[in-house]
Amino acid sequence: MMFDDFQFSSILVSTIRNAPVLMFAAMAGLFAERSGVVDLALEGKMLASAFVSAAVAYVTQNPWLGILAGVGVSVAIALLQGFVSITQKGNQLVAGIAINIALSGLTFVLAQFFFMQGGRTPDLGSARLFDIVLPGSEAVAGIPFLGWFYTKLIGGHSALVYLAFALIPVVHWVLYHTRFGLRLRAVGENPHAADAAGINVERTRFMAMLCAGMLCSFSGAYLSIVQSGFFLRDMSAGNGYLALTALVFGNWRPLQTALGCLMFGFFTALQVQIEGVVFPGLGKVPGSLIQMIPYVVTVVVLAGLMAKSVAPKAIGVPFVKSR
């Protein structure tokens, strides 16, 4: 493919399709970390929900049952993580890494045991979530720019894409305009003051982990039921860690975090689009260098913004009730 075939419009559409994986996981991490719990286990919960969603969707031929099953397993893992980190006061970093390592291997073993296809599930076929065609798409399809904008950029996506973008104002409202959000931020900033004010710190953090587990499940389901149409070992490919980077980029705020997810989605789309492109004066850039783009951006973001970002003050610190 020559440089003249390079299409910016395709990158924008791919950005919209890539962002939900990060958005769901980042919003999940937002709930957990604003309550004071470091959520390194996003990657593991994504893998578990991706496998269970794909497996159940294939067996039942119903993608919604697959998504529901993915929610169940992700919530269960989040509550287990909460038990270790909140109830038992365990090291939150170690607990998250342990969950990621365990589920990376366990999902592969279970996929091989049940389906015998090299650690992946069969293709879902009709059990996938397909794209939604917006009303009036045919009428405007032939109009320059408006047709592309309405039928491809805004329309033509699955239900989970619209859910991801709808979550942004919802999470903002919950976090800043509800009693639960106020308590969540209080236990993440100063749990002892919150406890003195009558807030049950551990229960609030468990509620945050429940929200995190539910939201992260959609990220895994999106990977297997929408993007790929099957489960593959380690298909999350570091997206859980990219979501945490988006949290740092957004300073643990929903709107800014969503912008970070869109930024990473854009660079992922750019990576796919320019692979194999022959650039004037440069020729064809090696694929290995192109695949580094999202991760190089991650390093640059962390190096440039980590010192400026202000994390919740009690993050990673187990709460021990004063006597």
PDB file of C-alpha atoms in Angstrom:
ATOM      1  CA  MET A   1       0.000   0.000   0.000  1.00  0.00           C
ATOM      2  CA  MET A   2       1.336   3.371  -1.015  1.00  0.00           C
ATOM      3  CA  PHE A   3       1.234   6.544   1.072  1.00  0.00           C
ATOM      4  CA  ASP A   4      -1.463   7.938  -1.272  1.00  0.00           C
ATOM      5  CA  ASP A   5      -3.835   5.179  -0.083  1.00  0.00           C
ATOM      6  CA  PHE A   6      -3.445   6.274   3.520  1.00  0.00           C
ATOM      7  CA  GLN A   7      -6.932   7.201   4.791  1.00  0.00           C
ATOM      8  CA  PHE A   8      -7.394   9.342   7.865  1.00  0.00           C
ATOM      9  CA  SER A   9     -11.124   8.573   7.878  1.00  0.00           C
ATOM     10  CA  SER A  10     -10.409   4.881   8.440  1.00  0.00           C
ATOM     11  CA  ILE A  11      -8.201   5.756  11.400  1.00  0.00           C
ATOM     12  CA  LEU A  12     -10.992   7.781  13.008  1.00  0.00           C
ATOM     13  CA  VAL A  13     -13.508   4.938  12.605  1.00  0.00           C
ATOM     14  CA  SER A  14     -10.991   2.434  13.995  1.00  0.00           C
ATOM     15  CA  THR A  15     -10.327   4.774  16.922  1.00  0.00           C
ATOM     16  CA  ILE A  16     -14.020   4.645  17.861  1.00  0.00           C
ATOM     17  CA  ARG A  17     -13.929   0.850  17.629  1.00  0.00           C
ATOM     18  CA  ASN A  18     -10.676   0.458  19.583  1.00  0.00           C
ATOM     19  CA  ALA A  19     -11.483   2.838  22.451  1.00  0.00           C
ATOM     20  CA  PRO A  20     -14.256   0.832  24.234  1.00  0.00           C
ATOM     21  CA  VAL A  21     -11.823  -1.884  25.353  1.00  0.00           C
ATOM     22  CA  LEU A  22      -9.801   0.755  27.183  1.00  0.00           C
ATOM     23  CA  MET A  23     -12.819   2.803  28.301  1.00  0.00           C
ATOM     24  CA  PHE A  24     -14.535  -0.047  30.126  1.00  0.00           C
ATOM     25  CA  ALA A  25     -11.296  -1.099  31.831  1.00  0.00           C
ATOM     26  CA  ALA A  26     -10.290   2.478  32.673  1.00  0.00           C
ATOM     27  CA  MET A  27     -13.681   3.264  34.217  1.00  0.00           C
ATOM     28  CA  ALA A  28     -13.408   0.037  36.187  1.00  0.00           C
ATOM     29  CA  GLY A  29      -9.984   1.079  37.467  1.00  0.00           C
ATOM     30  CA  LEU A  30     -11.367   4.532  38.215  1.00  0.00           C
ATOM     31  CA  PHE A  31     -13.905   3.164  40.691  1.00  0.00           C
ATOM     32  CA  ALA A  32     -11.374   0.896  42.374  1.00  0.00           C
ATOM     33  CA  GLU A  33      -8.565   3.422  42.635  1.00  0.00           C
ATOM     34  CA  ARG A  34     -10.702   6.374  43.691  1.00  0.00           C
ATOM     35  CA  SER A  35     -11.734   4.181  46.637  1.00  0.00           C
ATOM     36  CA  GLY A  36      -8.070   3.558  47.512  1.00  0.00           C
ATOM     37  CA  VAL A  37      -7.516   0.114  45.951  1.00  0.00           C
ATOM     38  CA  VAL A  38      -4.812  -0.285  43.298  1.00  0.00           C
ATOM     39  CA  ASP A  39      -6.351  -2.351  40.504  1.00  0.00           C
ATOM     40  CA  LEU A  40      -3.514  -4.037  38.640  1.00  0.00           C
ATOM     41  CA  ALA A  41      -5.813  -7.011  38.025  1.00  0.00           C
ATOM     42  CA  LEU A  42      -7.669  -5.327  35.149  1.00  0.00           C
ATOM     43  CA  GLU A  43      -5.742  -7.477  32.696  1.00  0.00           C
ATOM     44  CA  GLY A  44      -6.708 -10.712  34.439  1.00  0.00           C
ATOM     45  CA  LYS A  45     -10.383  -9.779  34.737  1.00  0.00           C
ATOM     46  CA  MET A  46     -10.440  -8.865  31.058  1.00  0.00           C
ATOM     47  CA  LEU A  47      -9.012 -12.253  30.107  1.00  0.00           C
ATOM     48  CA  ALA A  48     -11.400 -14.174  32.359  1.00  0.00           C
ATOM     49  CA  SER A  49     -14.475 -12.356  31.088  1.00  0.00           C
ATOM     50  CA  ALA A  50     -13.284 -12.649  27.477  1.00  0.00           C
ATOM     51  CA  PHE A  51     -12.950 -16.426  27.806  1.00  0.00           C
ATOM     52  CA  VAL A  52     -16.195 -17.015  29.710  1.00  0.00           C
ATOM     53  CA  SER A  53     -18.156 -14.661  27.438  1.00  0.00           C
ATOM     54  CA  ALA A  54     -16.884 -16.397  24.307  1.00  0.00           C
ATOM     55  CA  ALA A  55     -17.387 -19.899  25.723  1.00  0.00           C
ATOM     56  CA  VAL A  56     -20.945 -19.292  26.932  1.00  0.00           C
ATOM     57  CA  ALA A  57     -21.893 -17.367  23.782  1.00  0.00           C
ATOM     58  CA  TYR A  58     -20.636 -20.266  21.636  1.00  0.00           C
ATOM     59  CA  VAL A  59     -22.438 -22.947  23.661  1.00  0.00           C
ATOM     60  CA  THR A  60     -25.736 -21.051  23.927  1.00  0.00           C
ATOM     61  CA  GLN A  61     -25.433 -19.189  20.595  1.00  0.00           C
ATOM     62  CA  ASN A  62     -26.519 -16.095  22.517  1.00  0.00           C
ATOM     63  CA  PRO A  63     -24.022 -13.217  22.909  1.00  0.00           C
ATOM     64  CA  TRP A  64     -26.037 -11.577  25.700  1.00  0.00           C
ATOM     65  CA  LEU A  65     -25.855 -14.713  27.847  1.00  0.00           C
ATOM     66  CA  GLY A  66     -22.117 -14.713  27.175  1.00  0.00           C
ATOM     67  CA  ILE A  67     -21.826 -11.110  28.337  1.00  0.00           C
ATOM     68  CA  LEU A  68     -23.868 -11.898  31.457  1.00  0.00           C
ATOM     69  CA  ALA A  69     -21.607 -14.854  32.275  1.00  0.00           C
ATOM     70  CA  GLY A  70     -18.560 -12.643  31.773  1.00  0.00           C
ATOM     71  CA  VAL A  71     -20.000 -10.130  34.237  1.00  0.00           C
ATOM     72  CA  GLY A  72     -20.442 -12.897  36.798  1.00  0.00           C
ATOM     73  CA  VAL A  73     -16.884 -14.205  36.617  1.00  0.00           C
ATOM     74  CA  SER A  74     -15.319 -10.735  36.553  1.00  0.00           C
ATOM     75  CA  VAL A  75     -17.331  -9.641  39.598  1.00  0.00           C
ATOM     76  CA  ALA A  76     -16.315 -12.827  41.419  1.00  0.00           C
ATOM     77  CA  ILE A  77     -12.626 -12.134  40.722  1.00  0.00           C
ATOM     78  CA  ALA A  78     -13.033  -8.499  41.804  1.00  0.00           C
ATOM     79  CA  LEU A  79     -14.612  -9.600  45.086  1.00  0.00           C
ATOM     80  CA  LEU A  80     -11.787 -12.105  45.624  1.00  0.00           C
ATOM     81  CA  GLN A  81      -9.325  -9.289  44.977  1.00  0.00           C
ATOM     82  CA  GLY A  82     -11.252  -7.167  47.459  1.00  0.00           C
ATOM     83  CA  PHE A  83     -11.133  -9.915  50.078  1.00  0.00           C
ATOM     84  CA  VAL A  84      -7.351 -10.127  49.786  1.00  0.00           C
ATOM     85  CA  SER A  85      -6.717  -6.383  49.567  1.00  0.00           C
ATOM     86  CA  ILE A  86      -9.460  -4.958  51.783  1.00  0.00           C
ATOM     87  CA  THR A  87     -10.454  -7.593  54.323  1.00  0.00           C
ATOM     88  CA  GLN A  88      -7.085  -9.319  54.750  1.00  0.00           C
ATOM     89  CA  LYS A  89      -5.036  -6.114  54.233  1.00  0.00           C
ATOM     90  CA  GLY A  90      -2.843  -7.874  51.675  1.00  0.00           C
ATOM     91  CA  ASN A  91      -0.413  -6.180  49.343  1.00  0.00           C
ATOM     92  CA  GLN A  92      -2.587  -4.795  46.556  1.00  0.00           C
ATOM     93  CA  LEU A  93       0.158  -4.808  43.920  1.00  0.00           C
ATOM     94  CA  VAL A  94       1.079  -8.438  44.572  1.00  0.00           C
ATOM     95  CA  ALA A  95      -2.587  -9.490  44.592  1.00  0.00           C
ATOM     96  CA  GLY A  96      -3.216  -7.827  41.231  1.00  0.00           C
ATOM     97  CA  ILE A  97      -0.129  -9.305  39.575  1.00  0.00           C
ATOM     98  CA  ALA A  98      -0.938 -12.764  40.977  1.00  0.00           C
ATOM     99  CA  ILE A  99      -4.452 -12.610  39.518  1.00  0.00           C
ATOM    100  CA  ASN A 100      -3.084 -11.592  36.117  1.00  0.00           C
ATOM    101  CA  ILE A 101      -0.527 -14.415  36.021  1.00  0.00           C
ATOM    102  CA  ALA A 102      -3.004 -17.019  37.266  1.00  0.00           C
ATOM    103  CA  LEU A 103      -5.731 -16.128  34.785  1.00  0.00           C
ATOM    104  CA  SER A 104      -3.327 -15.882  31.864  1.00  0.00           C
ATOM    105  CA  GLY A 105      -2.581 -19.563  32.330  1.00  0.00           C
ATOM    106  CA  LEU A 106      -5.980 -20.714  33.604  1.00  0.00           C
ATOM    107  CA  THR A 107      -7.985 -19.338  30.680  1.00  0.00           C
ATOM    108  CA  PHE A 108      -5.644 -21.061  28.225  1.00  0.00           C
ATOM    109  CA  VAL A 109      -5.868 -24.394  30.063  1.00  0.00           C
ATOM    110  CA  LEU A 110      -9.665 -24.264  30.315  1.00  0.00           C
ATOM    111  CA  ALA A 111     -10.031 -23.303  26.659  1.00  0.00           C
ATOM    112  CA  GLN A 112      -7.819 -26.226  25.655  1.00  0.00           C
ATOM    113  CA  PHE A 113      -9.678 -28.619  27.997  1.00  0.00           C
ATOM    114  CA  PHE A 114     -13.179 -27.718  26.784  1.00  0.00           C
ATOM    115  CA  PHE A 115     -12.608 -26.971  23.088  1.00  0.00           C
ATOM    116  CA  MET A 116      -9.304 -28.674  22.130  1.00  0.00           C
ATOM    117  CA  GLN A 117      -8.343 -25.955  19.646  1.00  0.00           C
ATOM    118  CA  GLY A 118      -4.932 -24.906  20.857  1.00  0.00           C
ATOM    119  CA  GLY A 119      -6.148 -22.832  23.780  1.00  0.00           C
ATOM    120  CA  ARG A 120      -8.775 -20.848  21.886  1.00  0.00           C
ATOM    121  CA  THR A 121     -12.523 -21.100  21.508  1.00  0.00           C
ATOM    122  CA  PRO A 122     -14.254 -21.877  18.214  1.00  0.00           C
ATOM    123  CA  ASP A 123     -15.377 -18.992  16.020  1.00  0.00           C
ATOM    124  CA  LEU A 124     -18.614 -17.570  17.354  1.00  0.00           C
ATOM    125  CA  GLY A 125     -20.215 -16.941  13.979  1.00  0.00           C
ATOM    126  CA  SER A 126     -23.802 -15.818  14.515  1.00  0.00           C
ATOM    127  CA  ALA A 127     -23.229 -15.625  18.290  1.00  0.00           C
ATOM    128  CA  ARG A 128     -21.229 -12.401  17.866  1.00  0.00           C
ATOM    129  CA  LEU A 129     -22.625  -8.959  18.555  1.00  0.00           C
ATOM    130  CA  PHE A 130     -23.102  -7.351  15.189  1.00  0.00           C
ATOM    131  CA  ASP A 131     -23.188  -3.706  14.214  1.00  0.00           C
ATOM    132  CA  ILE A 132     -26.258  -1.512  14.628  1.00  0.00           C
ATOM    133  CA  VAL A 133     -27.509   0.335  11.542  1.00  0.00           C
ATOM    134  CA  LEU A 134     -28.909   3.706  12.569  1.00  0.00           C
ATOM    135  CA  PRO A 135     -32.291   4.845  11.183  1.00  0.00           C
ATOM    136  CA  GLY A 136     -31.954   6.781   7.923  1.00  0.00           C
ATOM    137  CA  SER A 137     -28.518   5.406   7.090  1.00  0.00           C
ATOM    138  CA  GLU A 138     -29.503   4.418   3.572  1.00  0.00           C
ATOM    139  CA  ALA A 139     -30.943   7.853   2.878  1.00  0.00           C
ATOM    140  CA  VAL A 140     -27.750   9.734   3.739  1.00  0.00           C
ATOM    141  CA  ALA A 141     -25.185   7.118   2.696  1.00  0.00           C
ATOM    142  CA  GLY A 142     -24.498   8.792  -0.634  1.00  0.00           C
ATOM    143  CA  ILE A 143     -24.049  12.320   0.712  1.00  0.00           C
ATOM    144  CA  PRO A 144     -20.359  13.360   0.888  1.00  0.00           C
ATOM    145  CA  PHE A 145     -18.955  13.543   4.424  1.00  0.00           C
ATOM    146  CA  LEU A 146     -22.419  13.398   6.084  1.00  0.00           C
ATOM    147  CA  GLY A 147     -22.925   9.859   4.814  1.00  0.00           C
ATOM    148  CA  TRP A 148     -19.563   8.737   6.191  1.00  0.00           C
ATOM    149  CA  PHE A 149     -20.056  10.653   9.449  1.00  0.00           C
ATOM    150  CA  TYR A 150     -23.517   9.230  10.145  1.00  0.00           C
ATOM    151  CA  THR A 151     -23.179   5.681   8.819  1.00  0.00           C
ATOM    152  CA  LYS A 152     -19.581   4.874   9.774  1.00  0.00           C
ATOM    153  CA  LEU A 153     -18.246   7.236  12.428  1.00  0.00           C
ATOM    154  CA  ILE A 154     -21.429   7.510  14.514  1.00  0.00           C
ATOM    155  CA  GLY A 155     -23.357   4.514  13.189  1.00  0.00           C
ATOM    156  CA  GLY A 156     -22.376   0.985  12.298  1.00  0.00           C
ATOM    157  CA  HIS A 157     -21.043  -0.024  15.723  1.00  0.00           C
ATOM    158  CA  SER A 158     -22.110  -2.673  18.211  1.00  0.00           C
ATOM    159  CA  ALA A 159     -24.217  -1.984  21.287  1.00  0.00           C
ATOM    160  CA  LEU A 160     -21.131  -2.161  23.539  1.00  0.00           C
ATOM    161  CA  VAL A 161     -19.521   0.745  21.694  1.00  0.00           C
ATOM    162  CA  TYR A 162     -22.493   2.977  22.439  1.00  0.00           C
ATOM    163  CA  LEU A 163     -22.572   1.713  26.018  1.00  0.00           C
ATOM    164  CA  ALA A 164     -18.904   2.648  26.484  1.00  0.00           C
ATOM    165  CA  PHE A 165     -19.456   6.236  25.378  1.00  0.00           C
ATOM    166  CA  ALA A 166     -22.710   6.521  27.342  1.00  0.00           C
ATOM    167  CA  LEU A 167     -20.828   5.473  30.482  1.00  0.00           C
ATOM    168  CA  ILE A 168     -18.618   8.580  30.449  1.00  0.00           C
ATOM    169  CA  PRO A 169     -21.270  11.067  31.656  1.00  0.00           C
ATOM    170  CA  VAL A 170     -22.869   8.402  33.860  1.00  0.00           C
ATOM    171  CA  VAL A 171     -19.615   7.686  35.705  1.00  0.00           C
ATOM    172  CA  HIS A 172     -18.969  11.431  36.027  1.00  0.00           C
ATOM    173  CA  TRP A 173     -22.426  11.930  37.527  1.00  0.00           C
ATOM    174  CA  VAL A 174     -22.058   8.990  39.937  1.00  0.00           C
ATOM    175  CA  LEU A 175     -18.640  10.117  41.078  1.00  0.00           C
ATOM    176  CA  TYR A 176     -19.398  13.800  41.614  1.00  0.00           C
ATOM    177  CA  HIS A 177     -23.156  14.105  42.108  1.00  0.00           C
ATOM    178  CA  THR A 178     -24.260  11.129  44.226  1.00  0.00           C
ATOM    179  CA  ARG A 179     -23.862  10.171  47.860  1.00  0.00           C
ATOM    180  CA  PHE A 180     -22.050   6.993  46.852  1.00  0.00           C
ATOM    181  CA  GLY A 181     -19.556   8.999  44.779  1.00  0.00           C
ATOM    182  CA  LEU A 182     -18.913  11.375  47.660  1.00  0.00           C
ATOM    183  CA  ARG A 183     -18.245   8.464  50.014  1.00  0.00           C
ATOM    184  CA  LEU A 184     -16.089   6.745  47.404  1.00  0.00           C
ATOM    185  CA  ARG A 185     -13.847   9.779  47.038  1.00  0.00           C
ATOM    186  CA  ALA A 186     -13.759  10.275  50.802  1.00  0.00           C
ATOM    187  CA  VAL A 187     -12.469   6.773  51.563  1.00  0.00           C
ATOM    188  CA  GLY A 188      -9.895   7.145  48.776  1.00  0.00           C
ATOM    189  CA  GLU A 189      -8.545  10.412  50.125  1.00  0.00           C
ATOM    190  CA  ASN A 190      -8.783  10.020  53.896  1.00  0.00           C
ATOM    191  CA  PRO A 191     -10.348   6.758  55.081  1.00  0.00           C
ATOM    192  CA  HIS A 192      -9.871   7.525  58.775  1.00  0.00           C
ATOM    193  CA  ALA A 193     -11.737  10.835  58.473  1.00  0.00           C
ATOM    194  CA  ALA A 194     -14.447   9.043  56.486  1.00  0.00           C
ATOM    195  CA  ASP A 195     -14.682   6.378  59.171  1.00  0.00           C
ATOM    196  CA  ALA A 196     -14.984   9.053  61.864  1.00  0.00           C
ATOM    197  CA  ALA A 197     -17.854  10.572  59.855  1.00  0.00           C
ATOM    198  CA  GLY A 198     -19.722   7.257  59.992  1.00  0.00           C
ATOM    199  CA  ILE A 199     -18.836   5.892  56.538  1.00  0.00           C
ATOM    200  CA  ASN A 200     -18.171   2.158  56.380  1.00  0.00           C
ATOM    201  CA  VAL A 201     -14.812   2.219  54.571  1.00  0.00           C
ATOM    202  CA  GLU A 202     -14.566  -1.484  53.793  1.00  0.00           C
ATOM    203  CA  ARG A 203     -18.128  -1.748  52.507  1.00  0.00           C
ATOM    204  CA  THR A 204     -17.621   1.317  50.280  1.00  0.00           C
ATOM    205  CA  ARG A 205     -14.427  -0.160  48.849  1.00  0.00           C
ATOM    206  CA  PHE A 206     -16.169  -3.481  48.206  1.00  0.00           C
ATOM    207  CA  MET A 207     -18.935  -1.628  46.365  1.00  0.00           C
ATOM    208  CA  ALA A 208     -16.251   0.061  44.280  1.00  0.00           C
ATOM    209  CA  MET A 209     -14.696  -3.315  43.466  1.00  0.00           C
ATOM    210  CA  LEU A 210     -18.144  -4.611  42.501  1.00  0.00           C
ATOM    211  CA  CYS A 211     -18.508  -1.735  40.023  1.00  0.00           C
ATOM    212  CA  ALA A 212     -14.966  -2.332  38.775  1.00  0.00           C
ATOM    213  CA  GLY A 213     -15.613  -6.022  38.170  1.00  0.00           C
ATOM    214  CA  MET A 214     -18.821  -5.332  36.285  1.00  0.00           C
ATOM    215  CA  LEU A 215     -17.321  -2.661  34.018  1.00  0.00           C
ATOM    216  CA  CYS A 216     -14.143  -4.623  33.327  1.00  0.00           C
ATOM    217  CA  SER A 217     -16.228  -7.597  32.180  1.00  0.00           C
ATOM    218  CA  PHE A 218     -17.574  -5.542  29.278  1.00  0.00           C
ATOM    219  CA  SER A 219     -14.016  -4.897  28.154  1.00  0.00           C
ATOM    220  CA  GLY A 220     -13.270  -8.619  27.972  1.00  0.00           C
ATOM    221  CA  ALA A 221     -16.604  -9.390  26.307  1.00  0.00           C
ATOM    222  CA  TYR A 222     -15.919  -6.695  23.712  1.00  0.00           C
ATOM    223  CA  LEU A 223     -12.585  -8.296  22.856  1.00  0.00           C
ATOM    224  CA  SER A 224     -13.994 -11.770  22.246  1.00  0.00           C
ATOM    225  CA  ILE A 225     -17.611 -11.235  21.157  1.00  0.00           C
ATOM    226  CA  VAL A 226     -17.253  -8.032  19.113  1.00  0.00           C
ATOM    227  CA  GLN A 227     -13.680  -7.527  17.906  1.00  0.00           C
ATOM    228  CA  SER A 228     -12.349 -11.055  17.415  1.00  0.00           C
ATOM    229  CA  GLY A 229     -15.277 -13.464  17.376  1.00  0.00           C
ATOM    230  CA  PHE A 230     -13.344 -15.965  19.520  1.00  0.00           C
ATOM    231  CA  PHE A 231     -11.133 -16.178  22.598  1.00  0.00           C
ATOM    232  CA  LEU A 232      -7.369 -16.416  22.176  1.00  0.00           C
ATOM    233  CA  ARG A 233      -4.699 -16.755  24.835  1.00  0.00           C
ATOM    234  CA  ASP A 234      -3.556 -13.397  26.259  1.00  0.00           C
ATOM    235  CA  MET A 235      -5.775 -11.557  23.783  1.00  0.00           C
ATOM    236  CA  SER A 236      -5.992  -8.577  26.151  1.00  0.00           C
ATOM    237  CA  ALA A 237      -2.416  -7.801  24.990  1.00  0.00           C
ATOM    238  CA  GLY A 238      -1.636  -5.314  27.748  1.00  0.00           C
ATOM    239  CA  ASN A 239      -4.845  -3.285  27.387  1.00  0.00           C
ATOM    240  CA  GLY A 240      -5.383  -3.467  31.142  1.00  0.00           C
ATOM    241  CA  TYR A 241      -2.104  -1.667  31.707  1.00  0.00           C
ATOM    242  CA  LEU A 242      -2.885   0.842  28.958  1.00  0.00           C
ATOM    243  CA  ALA A 243      -6.157   1.569  30.776  1.00  0.00           C
ATOM    244  CA  LEU A 244      -4.199   2.308  33.943  1.00  0.00           C
ATOM    245  CA  THR A 245      -2.009   4.658  31.932  1.00  0.00           C
ATOM    246  CA  ALA A 246      -5.146   6.398  30.682  1.00  0.00           C
ATOM    247  CA  LEU A 247      -6.131   6.849  34.333  1.00  0.00           C
ATOM    248  CA  VAL A 248      -2.829   8.575  35.021  1.00  0.00           C
ATOM    249  CA  PHE A 249      -3.273  10.680  31.881  1.00  0.00           C
ATOM    250  CA  GLY A 250      -6.766  11.680  33.028  1.00  0.00           C
ATOM    251  CA  ASN A 251      -5.683  12.349  36.610  1.00  0.00           C
ATOM    252  CA  TRP A 252      -8.283   9.835  37.843  1.00  0.00           C
ATOM    253  CA  ARG A 253     -11.144  11.877  36.354  1.00  0.00           C
ATOM    254  CA  PRO A 254     -13.746  10.273  34.034  1.00  0.00           C
ATOM    255  CA  LEU A 255     -13.824  12.784  31.172  1.00  0.00           C
ATOM    256  CA  GLN A 256     -10.067  13.208  30.916  1.00  0.00           C
ATOM    257  CA  THR A 257      -9.551   9.469  31.277  1.00  0.00           C
ATOM    258  CA  ALA A 258     -11.923   8.845  28.370  1.00  0.00           C
ATOM    259  CA  LEU A 259      -9.865  11.270  26.263  1.00  0.00           C
ATOM    260  CA  GLY A 260      -6.776   9.254  27.168  1.00  0.00           C
ATOM    261  CA  CYS A 261      -8.516   6.083  25.997  1.00  0.00           C
ATOM    262  CA  LEU A 262      -9.390   7.755  22.702  1.00  0.00           C
ATOM    263  CA  MET A 263      -5.769   8.843  22.330  1.00  0.00           C
ATOM    264  CA  PHE A 264      -4.483   5.290  22.801  1.00  0.00           C
ATOM    265  CA  GLY A 265      -7.229   4.006  20.507  1.00  0.00           C
ATOM    266  CA  PHE A 266      -6.077   6.484  17.868  1.00  0.00           C
ATOM    267  CA  PHE A 267      -2.452   5.372  18.026  1.00  0.00           C
ATOM    268  CA  THR A 268      -3.489   1.714  17.909  1.00  0.00           C
ATOM    269  CA  ALA A 269      -5.550   2.452  14.797  1.00  0.00           C
ATOM    270  CA  LEU A 270      -2.636   4.408  13.338  1.00  0.00           C
ATOM    271  CA  GLN A 271      -0.347   1.455  13.929  1.00  0.00           C
ATOM    272  CA  VAL A 272      -2.648  -0.869  11.972  1.00  0.00           C
ATOM    273  CA  GLN A 273      -3.208   1.649   9.171  1.00  0.00           C
ATOM    274  CA  ILE A 274       0.448   2.449   8.457  1.00  0.00           C
ATOM    275  CA  GLU A 275       1.675  -1.147   8.631  1.00  0.00           C
ATOM    276  CA  GLY A 276       2.828  -2.007   5.135  1.00  0.00           C
ATOM    277  CA  VAL A 277       2.585   1.601   3.885  1.00  0.00           C
ATOM    278  CA  VAL A 278       5.433   2.773   1.665  1.00  0.00           C
ATOM    279  CA  PHE A 279       6.400   6.301   2.765  1.00  0.00           C
ATOM    280  CA  PRO A 280       8.113   8.714   0.326  1.00  0.00           C
ATOM    281  CA  GLY A 281      11.832   8.868   1.080  1.00  0.00           C
ATOM    282  CA  LEU A 282      11.573   6.246   3.848  1.00  0.00           C
ATOM    283  CA  GLY A 283      10.142   3.227   2.111  1.00  0.00           C
ATOM    284  CA  LYS A 284       8.358   0.549   4.082  1.00  0.00           C
ATOM    285  CA  VAL A 285       8.775   0.870   7.853  1.00  0.00           C
ATOM    286  CA  PRO A 286       9.478  -2.474   9.608  1.00  0.00           C
ATOM    287  CA  GLY A 287       6.371  -3.932  11.239  1.00  0.00           C
ATOM    288  CA  SER A 288       8.120  -4.436  14.580  1.00  0.00           C
ATOM    289  CA  LEU A 289       8.744  -0.689  14.848  1.00  0.00           C
ATOM    290  CA  ILE A 290       5.146   0.125  13.939  1.00  0.00           C
ATOM    291  CA  GLN A 291       3.796  -2.265  16.589  1.00  0.00           C
ATOM    292  CA  MET A 292       5.764  -0.341  19.202  1.00  0.00           C
ATOM    293  CA  ILE A 293       3.765   2.871  18.653  1.00  0.00           C
ATOM    294  CA  PRO A 294       1.081   2.449  21.370  1.00  0.00           C
ATOM    295  CA  TYR A 295       3.665   1.371  23.943  1.00  0.00           C
ATOM    296  CA  VAL A 296       6.089   4.168  23.105  1.00  0.00           C
ATOM    297  CA  VAL A 297       3.196   6.592  23.576  1.00  0.00           C
ATOM    298  CA  THR A 298       2.502   4.928  26.946  1.00  0.00           C
ATOM    299  CA  VAL A 299       6.072   5.505  28.111  1.00  0.00           C
ATOM    300  CA  VAL A 300       5.995   9.119  26.919  1.00  0.00           C
ATOM    301  CA  VAL A 301       2.694   9.767  28.709  1.00  0.00           C
ATOM    302  CA  LEU A 302       3.907   8.235  31.948  1.00  0.00           C
ATOM    303  CA  ALA A 303       7.228  10.056  31.803  1.00  0.00           C
ATOM    304  CA  GLY A 304       5.621  13.387  31.048  1.00  0.00           C
ATOM    305  CA  LEU A 305       2.533  13.282  33.256  1.00  0.00           C
ATOM    306  CA  MET A 306       3.331  11.019  36.213  1.00  0.00           C
ATOM    307  CA  ALA A 307       4.873  13.842  38.216  1.00  0.00           C
ATOM    308  CA  LYS A 308       1.919  16.136  37.490  1.00  0.00           C
ATOM    309  CA  SER A 309      -0.836  13.617  38.207  1.00  0.00           C
ATOM    310  CA  VAL A 310      -2.297  13.589  41.690  1.00  0.00           C
ATOM    311  CA  ALA A 311      -3.468  10.133  42.732  1.00  0.00           C
ATOM    312  CA  PRO A 312      -5.959   9.544  45.562  1.00  0.00           C
ATOM    313  CA  LYS A 313      -3.971   9.986  48.770  1.00  0.00           C
ATOM    314  CA  ALA A 314      -4.954   6.657  50.326  1.00  0.00           C
ATOM    315  CA  ILE A 315      -4.430   4.535  47.222  1.00  0.00           C
ATOM    316  CA  GLY A 316      -2.619   1.285  47.948  1.00  0.00           C
ATOM    317  CA  VAL A 317      -2.787   1.790  51.732  1.00  0.00           C
ATOM    318  CA  PRO A 318      -4.831  -0.835  53.621  1.00  0.00           C
ATOM    319  CA  PHE A 319      -7.352   0.669  56.034  1.00  0.00           C
ATOM    320  CA  VAL A 320      -6.867  -0.312  59.665  1.00  0.00           C
ATOM    321  CA  LYS A 321      -9.685   0.924  61.847  1.00  0.00           C
ATOM    322  CA  SER A 322      -8.564   3.079  64.773  1.00  0.00           C
ATOM    323  CA  ARG A 323      -9.425   1.754  68.219  1.00  0.00           C
TER     324      ARG A 323
END
